[in-house]
Short mmCIF file of C-alpha atoms in Angstrom, two decimals:
data_model
loop_
_atom_site.label_atom_id
_atom_site.label_comp_id
_atom_site.label_asym_id
_atom_site.label_seq_id
_atom_site.Cartn_x
_atom_site.Cartn_y
_atom_site.Cartn_z
CA UNK U 1 73.35 100.60 51.04
CA UNK U 2 71.60 103.29 48.97
CA UNK U 3 73.39 104.63 45.93
CA UNK U 4 74.67 108.22 45.90
CA UNK U 5 72.04 109.02 43.25
CA UNK U 6 69.25 107.75 45.43
CA UNK U 7 70.48 109.73 48.43
CA UNK U 8 70.55 112.86 46.30
CA UNK U 9 66.88 112.46 45.50
CA UNK U 10 65.36 111.18 48.74
CA UNK U 11 64.79 112.54 52.21
CA UNK U 12 64.18 109.76 54.72
CA UNK U 13 61.95 110.78 57.57
CA UNK U 14 61.79 107.14 58.70
CA UNK U 15 63.41 104.21 56.97
CA UNK U 16 65.00 101.32 58.85
CA UNK U 17 65.08 97.51 58.75
CA UNK U 18 61.55 97.29 60.23
CA UNK U 19 60.01 99.19 57.30
CA UNK U 20 58.58 96.49 55.04
CA UNK U 21 56.57 99.08 53.12
CA UNK U 22 57.91 102.42 51.94
CA UNK U 23 55.68 105.38 51.30
CA UNK U 24 57.35 107.72 48.77
CA UNK U 25 55.81 111.23 48.80
CA UNK U 26 55.90 113.76 45.96
CA UNK U 27 55.55 117.49 46.79
CA UNK U 28 53.31 119.98 45.08
CA UNK U 29 54.53 122.76 42.77
CA UNK U 30 56.85 125.05 44.65
CA UNK U 31 56.90 122.58 47.53
CA UNK U 32 59.67 120.54 49.07
CA UNK U 33 60.34 117.28 50.82
CA UNK U 34 59.87 118.90 54.24
CA UNK U 35 56.10 119.17 53.55
CA UNK U 36 55.90 115.54 54.69
CA UNK U 37 58.11 115.81 57.78
CA UNK U 38 55.22 115.22 60.24
CA UNK U 39 53.80 112.16 58.53
CA UNK U 40 55.79 109.43 60.42
CA UNK U 41 53.97 110.41 63.59
CA UNK U 42 50.63 109.44 62.02
CA UNK U 43 51.71 106.23 60.32
CA UNK U 44 52.72 102.79 61.62
CA UNK U 45 56.31 102.35 62.67
CA UNK U 46 56.86 99.60 60.07
CA UNK U 47 56.14 102.03 57.26
CA UNK U 48 59.05 103.98 55.89
CA UNK U 49 58.25 107.63 55.07
CA UNK U 50 60.39 109.07 52.34
CA UNK U 51 59.97 112.26 50.29
CA UNK U 52 61.32 113.22 46.89
CA UNK U 53 63.86 116.05 46.91
CA UNK U 54 63.21 118.09 43.78
CA UNK U 55 66.21 120.03 42.38
CA UNK U 56 66.58 123.75 43.02
CA UNK U 57 65.35 124.02 46.62
CA UNK U 58 66.32 123.30 50.25
CA UNK U 59 69.53 121.24 50.29
CA UNK U 60 69.47 120.96 46.46
CA UNK U 61 69.33 124.69 45.98
CA UNK U 62 72.22 124.78 43.55
CA UNK U 63 71.05 121.93 41.30
CA UNK U 64 69.47 122.82 37.95
CA UNK U 65 65.72 122.60 37.49
CA UNK U 66 64.40 119.73 35.32
CA UNK U 67 63.59 120.46 31.67
CA UNK U 68 60.13 118.93 31.91
CA UNK U 69 57.83 116.87 34.13
CA UNK U 70 58.47 113.67 32.22
CA UNK U 71 62.24 114.29 32.38
CA UNK U 72 61.82 114.76 36.13
CA UNK U 73 60.00 111.41 36.36
CA UNK U 74 62.77 109.74 34.35
CA UNK U 75 65.40 111.01 36.79
CA UNK U 76 63.42 109.94 39.85
CA UNK U 77 62.71 106.47 38.45
CA UNK U 78 66.43 106.05 37.67
CA UNK U 79 67.49 107.25 41.12
CA UNK U 80 64.89 104.96 42.86
CA UNK U 81 65.67 101.81 40.87
CA UNK U 82 66.66 99.94 44.08
CA UNK U 83 63.75 101.33 46.08
CA UNK U 84 61.33 100.07 43.44
CA UNK U 85 62.29 96.50 44.30
CA UNK U 86 60.66 96.93 47.72
CA UNK U 87 56.94 97.19 48.44
CA UNK U 88 56.35 100.88 47.73
CA UNK U 89 53.31 103.07 47.75
CA UNK U 90 53.51 106.43 45.99
CA UNK U 91 51.67 109.55 47.15
CA UNK U 92 51.62 112.82 45.27
CA UNK U 93 49.74 116.06 45.80
CA UNK U 94 48.85 118.50 42.96
CA UNK U 95 51.84 118.56 40.57
CA UNK U 96 53.27 115.78 42.70
CA UNK U 97 50.34 113.52 41.69
CA UNK U 98 51.32 113.81 38.03
CA UNK U 99 54.97 113.14 38.86
CA UNK U 100 54.03 110.14 41.03
CA UNK U 101 51.86 108.72 38.26
CA UNK U 102 54.64 109.08 35.69
CA UNK U 103 57.08 107.40 38.05
CA UNK U 104 54.59 104.57 38.73
CA UNK U 105 54.37 103.99 34.95
CA UNK U 106 58.17 103.75 34.73
CA UNK U 107 58.36 101.36 37.68
CA UNK U 108 55.74 99.17 36.05
CA UNK U 109 57.51 99.23 32.66
CA UNK U 110 60.64 97.98 34.45
CA UNK U 111 58.76 95.11 36.10
CA UNK U 112 58.43 96.70 39.56
CA UNK U 113 54.97 98.25 39.76
CA UNK U 114 54.11 100.04 43.02
CA UNK U 115 51.72 98.39 45.47
CA UNK U 116 49.48 101.43 45.10
CA UNK U 117 49.37 104.94 43.70
CA UNK U 118 47.74 107.70 45.76
CA UNK U 119 46.92 110.93 43.94
CA UNK U 120 45.69 114.11 45.58
CA UNK U 121 44.20 117.36 44.28
CA UNK U 122 45.05 116.87 40.60
CA UNK U 123 43.14 115.98 37.42
CA UNK U 124 44.12 112.70 35.70
CA UNK U 125 46.45 113.07 32.71
CA UNK U 126 43.75 112.62 30.07
CA UNK U 127 41.71 115.45 31.61
CA UNK U 128 44.44 118.11 31.52
CA UNK U 129 43.71 119.42 28.08
CA UNK U 130 42.37 122.94 28.23
CA UNK U 131 43.41 123.43 31.84
CA UNK U 132 44.25 127.06 32.45
CA UNK U 133 47.91 128.06 32.30
CA UNK U 134 49.56 129.15 35.57
CA UNK U 135 52.77 130.55 34.16
CA UNK U 136 52.86 134.37 33.94
CA UNK U 137 54.64 137.23 35.62
CA UNK U 138 56.22 136.78 39.03
CA UNK U 139 53.40 138.79 40.62
CA UNK U 140 50.81 136.57 38.94
CA UNK U 141 52.52 133.44 40.14
CA UNK U 142 52.79 134.77 43.67
CA UNK U 143 49.14 135.76 43.69
CA UNK U 144 48.20 132.24 42.56
CA UNK U 145 50.27 130.61 45.30
CA UNK U 146 48.84 132.89 48.02
CA UNK U 147 45.29 132.29 46.71
CA UNK U 148 45.70 128.63 47.62
CA UNK U 149 47.81 129.08 50.73
CA UNK U 150 47.64 132.42 52.58
CA UNK U 151 50.40 131.31 54.97
CA UNK U 152 52.92 131.79 52.12
CA UNK U 153 52.17 135.54 51.85
CA UNK U 154 54.80 136.63 54.46
CA UNK U 155 57.46 134.64 52.56
CA UNK U 156 56.86 136.53 49.35
CA UNK U 157 56.58 139.86 51.21
CA UNK U 158 60.17 139.45 52.46
CA UNK U 159 62.53 140.39 49.59
CA UNK U 160 65.27 138.00 50.81
CA UNK U 161 62.95 135.03 51.20
CA UNK U 162 61.21 135.83 47.95
CA UNK U 163 64.50 135.67 46.10
CA UNK U 164 65.23 132.22 47.56
CA UNK U 165 61.76 130.70 47.11
CA UNK U 166 60.38 132.15 43.89
CA UNK U 167 62.73 130.49 41.35
CA UNK U 168 61.58 127.01 42.38
CA UNK U 169 57.94 128.04 42.30
CA UNK U 170 58.42 129.61 38.84
CA UNK U 171 60.21 126.50 37.52
CA UNK U 172 57.51 124.13 38.82
CA UNK U 173 54.71 126.21 37.34
CA UNK U 174 56.44 125.95 34.01
CA UNK U 175 56.63 122.16 34.44
CA UNK U 176 52.87 122.07 35.06
CA UNK U 177 52.11 124.30 32.09
CA UNK U 178 54.29 122.32 29.71
CA UNK U 179 53.01 118.89 30.74
CA UNK U 180 50.42 117.89 28.15
CA UNK U 181 49.23 114.76 29.87
CA UNK U 182 47.10 112.57 27.66
CA UNK U 183 46.25 108.89 27.81
CA UNK U 184 48.80 106.62 29.39
CA UNK U 185 49.04 102.78 29.64
CA UNK U 186 46.86 101.56 32.56
CA UNK U 187 48.55 100.64 35.82
CA UNK U 188 48.20 97.18 37.32
CA UNK U 189 47.96 98.48 40.89
CA UNK U 190 45.05 100.13 42.77
CA UNK U 191 44.78 103.89 42.62
CA UNK U 192 43.45 105.93 45.54
CA UNK U 193 42.27 109.50 45.05
CA UNK U 194 42.03 112.30 47.63
CA UNK U 195 40.67 115.82 47.27
CA UNK U 196 39.11 118.68 49.19
CA UNK U 197 35.45 119.34 48.71
CA UNK U 198 36.11 122.98 47.86
CA UNK U 199 39.21 122.61 45.73
CA UNK U 200 39.04 125.21 42.95
CA UNK U 201 41.52 123.28 40.80
CA UNK U 202 39.72 119.94 40.62
CA UNK U 203 36.25 118.64 41.42
CA UNK U 204 35.44 115.21 42.93
CA UNK U 205 33.92 114.28 39.58
CA UNK U 206 37.19 115.05 37.82
CA UNK U 207 39.12 113.12 40.44
CA UNK U 208 36.97 110.08 39.57
CA UNK U 209 38.64 110.15 36.19
CA UNK U 210 41.71 108.55 37.80
CA UNK U 211 39.71 105.29 37.71
CA UNK U 212 40.58 105.13 34.01
CA UNK U 213 44.33 105.01 34.77
CA UNK U 214 44.29 101.51 36.30
CA UNK U 215 43.20 97.98 35.57
CA UNK U 216 42.82 97.49 39.33
CA UNK U 217 40.52 99.14 41.89
CA UNK U 218 39.95 102.84 42.36
CA UNK U 219 38.59 104.66 45.40
CA UNK U 220 38.09 108.35 46.11
CA UNK U 221 38.02 110.08 49.55
CA UNK U 222 36.68 113.64 49.68
CA UNK U 223 37.75 115.60 52.75
CA UNK U 224 36.71 119.09 53.89
CA UNK U 225 38.81 121.95 52.53
CA UNK U 226 40.34 123.56 49.50
CA UNK U 227 43.41 122.70 47.45
CA UNK U 228 45.58 122.32 50.55
CA UNK U 229 42.99 120.42 52.54
CA UNK U 230 45.73 117.96 53.57
CA UNK U 231 47.19 120.43 56.11
CA UNK U 232 44.04 120.74 58.28
CA UNK U 233 42.89 117.21 57.48
CA UNK U 234 46.24 115.47 57.91
CA UNK U 235 44.94 113.20 60.65
CA UNK U 236 41.99 111.97 58.54
CA UNK U 237 44.17 111.60 55.48
CA UNK U 238 46.79 109.54 57.32
CA UNK U 239 44.11 107.39 58.90
CA UNK U 240 42.99 106.40 55.43
CA UNK U 241 46.54 105.92 54.20
CA UNK U 242 47.13 103.51 57.09
CA UNK U 243 44.50 101.27 55.51
CA UNK U 244 46.03 101.68 52.04
CA UNK U 245 49.53 100.90 53.32
CA UNK U 246 48.36 97.84 55.23
CA UNK U 247 46.36 96.35 52.33
CA UNK U 248 47.90 93.36 50.53
CA UNK U 249 46.47 91.50 47.63
CA UNK U 250 46.21 87.76 47.57
CA UNK U 251 49.54 87.69 45.74
CA UNK U 252 51.19 89.66 48.56
CA UNK U 253 51.81 92.81 46.54
#
């Protein structure tokens, strides 16, 4: 039985006794666990699909925002201590890629490295220096969000919805701005990179830098689209993830 702390942090879209592998998904800045609600339909039935519930949104609306990205990773690693003993694959998009990487490092340090880390639309930690700052006025933040995802515009145009959504977006942008990155110990699991070919935040060449974060294999898949390519290209992305999730090393990891 999962601990109360684990249940606080995870949303299970599919997770039963048949799920030998668990895919743990990390949302982007301003995003929520529900971003991954459709993924079980595109993945094998023996793969659990779980998403991280960040504080301050959806059914954790009243919980305080984390003080920093590394503090967030600490909390998630603590909450998922039991999950880490299973065969897990971590997937994170944008800010979520940095959080997933930090959690993977914590799992490894505790003797439970993930079977794989999948990172999407985000520079590796050692390439974050000099990255432009997102945090500014509310209007600047909203403009930045809508620049990437025009479907969010009606949300911010509605005063009631804006009041509900904007605090989490603002808090996540601060997490991204305050995260200095830098070199980290290498992982002992393969790392898989994903990006859109027209992503204004990261180039395929920059995504190749994730190869330096592992002692194991690295592979990059570039799909059509911008920063949120994974919406239109969900089918292609999940097709590749099916291969990642099904891959086992000679040691069975």
